[in-house]
mmCIF file of C-alpha atoms in Angstrom:
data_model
loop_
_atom_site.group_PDB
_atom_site.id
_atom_site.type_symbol
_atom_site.label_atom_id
_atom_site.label_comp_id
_atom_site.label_asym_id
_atom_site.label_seq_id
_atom_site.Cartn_x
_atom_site.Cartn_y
_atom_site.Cartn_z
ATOM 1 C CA UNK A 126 115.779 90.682 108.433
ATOM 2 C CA UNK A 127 116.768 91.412 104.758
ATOM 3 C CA UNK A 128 114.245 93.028 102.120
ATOM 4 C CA UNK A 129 113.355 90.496 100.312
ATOM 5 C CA UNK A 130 112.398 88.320 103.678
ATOM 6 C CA UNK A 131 110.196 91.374 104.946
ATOM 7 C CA UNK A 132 108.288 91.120 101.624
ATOM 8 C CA UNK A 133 107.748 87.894 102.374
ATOM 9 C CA UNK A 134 107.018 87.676 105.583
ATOM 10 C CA UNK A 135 104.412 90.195 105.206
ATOM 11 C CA UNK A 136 102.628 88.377 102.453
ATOM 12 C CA UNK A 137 102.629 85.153 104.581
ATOM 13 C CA UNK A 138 100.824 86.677 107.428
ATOM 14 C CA UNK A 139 98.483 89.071 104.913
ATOM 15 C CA UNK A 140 95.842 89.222 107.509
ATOM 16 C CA UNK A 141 97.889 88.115 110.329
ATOM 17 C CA UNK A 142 97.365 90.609 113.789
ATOM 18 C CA UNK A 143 98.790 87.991 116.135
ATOM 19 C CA UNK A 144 102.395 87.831 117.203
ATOM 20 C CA UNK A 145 105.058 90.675 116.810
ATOM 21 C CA UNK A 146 107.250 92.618 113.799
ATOM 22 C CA UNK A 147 110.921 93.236 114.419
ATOM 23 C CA UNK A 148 111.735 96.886 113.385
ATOM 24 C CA UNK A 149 113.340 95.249 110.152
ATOM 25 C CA UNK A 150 110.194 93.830 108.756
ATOM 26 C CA UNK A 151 108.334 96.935 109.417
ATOM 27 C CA UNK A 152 110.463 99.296 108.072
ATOM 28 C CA UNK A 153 111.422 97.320 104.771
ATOM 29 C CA UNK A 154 107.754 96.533 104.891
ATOM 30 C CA UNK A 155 107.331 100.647 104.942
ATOM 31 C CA UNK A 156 109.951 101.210 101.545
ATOM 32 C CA UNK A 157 108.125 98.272 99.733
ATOM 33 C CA UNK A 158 105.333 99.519 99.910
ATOM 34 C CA UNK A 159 106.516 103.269 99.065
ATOM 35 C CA UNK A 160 108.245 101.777 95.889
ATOM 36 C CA UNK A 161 104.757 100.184 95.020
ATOM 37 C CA UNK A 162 102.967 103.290 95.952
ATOM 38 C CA UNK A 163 105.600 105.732 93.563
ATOM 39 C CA UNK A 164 105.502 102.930 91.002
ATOM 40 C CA UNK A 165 101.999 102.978 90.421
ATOM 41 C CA UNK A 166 101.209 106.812 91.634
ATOM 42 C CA UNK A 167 103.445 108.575 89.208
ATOM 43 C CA UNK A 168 102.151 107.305 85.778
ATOM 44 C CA UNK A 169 98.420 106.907 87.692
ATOM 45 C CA UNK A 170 99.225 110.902 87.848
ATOM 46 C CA UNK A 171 100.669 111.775 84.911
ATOM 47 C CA UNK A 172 97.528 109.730 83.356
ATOM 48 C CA UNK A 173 94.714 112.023 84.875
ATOM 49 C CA UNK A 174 96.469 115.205 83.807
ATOM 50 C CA UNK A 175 94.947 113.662 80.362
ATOM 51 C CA UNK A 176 91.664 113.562 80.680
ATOM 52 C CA UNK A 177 90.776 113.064 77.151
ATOM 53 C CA UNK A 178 92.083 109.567 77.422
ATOM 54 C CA UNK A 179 90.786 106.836 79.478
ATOM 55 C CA UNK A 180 92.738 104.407 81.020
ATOM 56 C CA UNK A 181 92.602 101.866 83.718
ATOM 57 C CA UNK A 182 95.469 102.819 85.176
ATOM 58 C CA UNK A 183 94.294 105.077 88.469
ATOM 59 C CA UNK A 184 91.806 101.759 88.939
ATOM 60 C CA UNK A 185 94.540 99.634 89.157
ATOM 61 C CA UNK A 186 96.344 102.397 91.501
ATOM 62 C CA UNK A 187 93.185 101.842 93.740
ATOM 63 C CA UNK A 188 93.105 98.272 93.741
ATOM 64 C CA UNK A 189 97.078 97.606 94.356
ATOM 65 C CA UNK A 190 96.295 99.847 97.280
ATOM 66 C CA UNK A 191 93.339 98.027 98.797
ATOM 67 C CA UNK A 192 95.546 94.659 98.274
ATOM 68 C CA UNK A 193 98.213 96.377 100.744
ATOM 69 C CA UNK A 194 95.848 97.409 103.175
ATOM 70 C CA UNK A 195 95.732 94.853 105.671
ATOM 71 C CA UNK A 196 98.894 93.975 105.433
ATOM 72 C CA UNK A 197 99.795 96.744 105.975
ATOM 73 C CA UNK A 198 97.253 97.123 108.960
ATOM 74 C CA UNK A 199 99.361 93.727 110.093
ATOM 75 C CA UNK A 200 102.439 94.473 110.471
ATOM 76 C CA UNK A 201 101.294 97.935 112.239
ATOM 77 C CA UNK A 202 100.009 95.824 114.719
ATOM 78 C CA UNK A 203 102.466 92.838 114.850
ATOM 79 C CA UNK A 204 105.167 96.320 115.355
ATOM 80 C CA UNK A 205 102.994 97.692 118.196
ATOM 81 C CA UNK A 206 103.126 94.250 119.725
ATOM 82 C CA UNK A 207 107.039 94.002 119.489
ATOM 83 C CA UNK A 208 106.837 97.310 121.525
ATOM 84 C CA UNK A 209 104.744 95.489 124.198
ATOM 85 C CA UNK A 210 101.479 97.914 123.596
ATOM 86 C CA UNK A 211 98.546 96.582 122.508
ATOM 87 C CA UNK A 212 97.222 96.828 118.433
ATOM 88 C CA UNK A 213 94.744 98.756 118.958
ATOM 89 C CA UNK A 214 97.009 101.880 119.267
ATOM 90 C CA UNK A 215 97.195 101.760 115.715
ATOM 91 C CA UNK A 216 93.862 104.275 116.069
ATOM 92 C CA UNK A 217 95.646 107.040 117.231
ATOM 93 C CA UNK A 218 96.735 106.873 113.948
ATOM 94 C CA UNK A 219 93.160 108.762 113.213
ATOM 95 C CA UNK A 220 94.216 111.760 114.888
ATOM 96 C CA UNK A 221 95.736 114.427 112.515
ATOM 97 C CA UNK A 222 99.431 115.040 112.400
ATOM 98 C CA UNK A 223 99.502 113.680 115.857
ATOM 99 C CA UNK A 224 98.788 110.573 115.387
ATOM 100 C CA UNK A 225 101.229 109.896 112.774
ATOM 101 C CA UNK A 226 104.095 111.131 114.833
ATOM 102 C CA UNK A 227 103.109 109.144 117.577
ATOM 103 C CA UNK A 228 103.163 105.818 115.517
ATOM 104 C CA UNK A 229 105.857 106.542 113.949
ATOM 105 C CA UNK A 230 107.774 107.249 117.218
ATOM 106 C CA UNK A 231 106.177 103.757 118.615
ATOM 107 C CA UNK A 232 107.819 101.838 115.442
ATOM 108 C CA UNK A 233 111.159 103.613 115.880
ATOM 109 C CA UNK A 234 111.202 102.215 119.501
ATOM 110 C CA UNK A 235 113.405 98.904 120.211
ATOM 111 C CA UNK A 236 111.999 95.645 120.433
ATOM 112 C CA UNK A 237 111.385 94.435 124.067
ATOM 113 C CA UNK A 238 114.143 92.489 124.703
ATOM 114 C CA UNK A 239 112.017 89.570 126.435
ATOM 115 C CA UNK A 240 109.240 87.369 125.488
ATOM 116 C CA UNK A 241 105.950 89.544 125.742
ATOM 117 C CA UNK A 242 102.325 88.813 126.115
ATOM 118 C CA UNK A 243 102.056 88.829 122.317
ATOM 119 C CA UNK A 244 105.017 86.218 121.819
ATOM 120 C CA UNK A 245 108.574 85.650 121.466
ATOM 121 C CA UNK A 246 111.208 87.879 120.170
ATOM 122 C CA UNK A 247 111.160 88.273 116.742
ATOM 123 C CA UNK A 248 114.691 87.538 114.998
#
């Protein structure tokens, strides 16, 4: 899967926990939404070293980010699925530093190579 098909795959199933994520989508997924976090962070950051003037820029910041949420949140789980574990490992996520490393060691890992309780292979 290319970029530009992650992108929109991802924005097709916005609030979409069903089904699974081919390590493609996820990870292009992942650097989209980096780009769209530095795009927005850096000048969101620059803006509040200047207090004096107000701007809706960190509002926006907040808002792009709440828009990205569940997809995000969707193609965590569609990812776990591909893996052949259930979505609601995506909690672990809660646990500090751990948790992180242990989703991010569950994305890393190969699609099952098999249809799955969750659905078919992804391409």
């Amino acid at each position: 899967m290319t970029f530009s098909q992650s992108v929109k795959t991802c924005f097709s199933k916005y609030c979409s926990f069903r089904g699974r994520a081919s390590r493609s989508e996820y990870w292009w997924w992942i650097v989209f939404t980096f780009v769209v976090a530095i795009i927005f962070g850096i000048p969101s950051g620059i803006q509040s070293l200047h207090e004096s003037s107000a701007s809706g820029l960190p509002v926006i910041s907040y808002v792009v980010g709440a828009l990205l949420l569940l997809p995000n949140l969707g193609v965590l789980i569609r990812r776990l699925h591909d893996t052949g574990r259930s979505g609601w490992w995506w909690l672990i996520g809660f646990i500090p530093f751990l948790g992180s490393i242990i989703l991010i060691v569950f994305c890393c890992q190969a699609s099952q190579p098999f249809p799955n309780q969750y659905g078919v292979v992804p391409e």
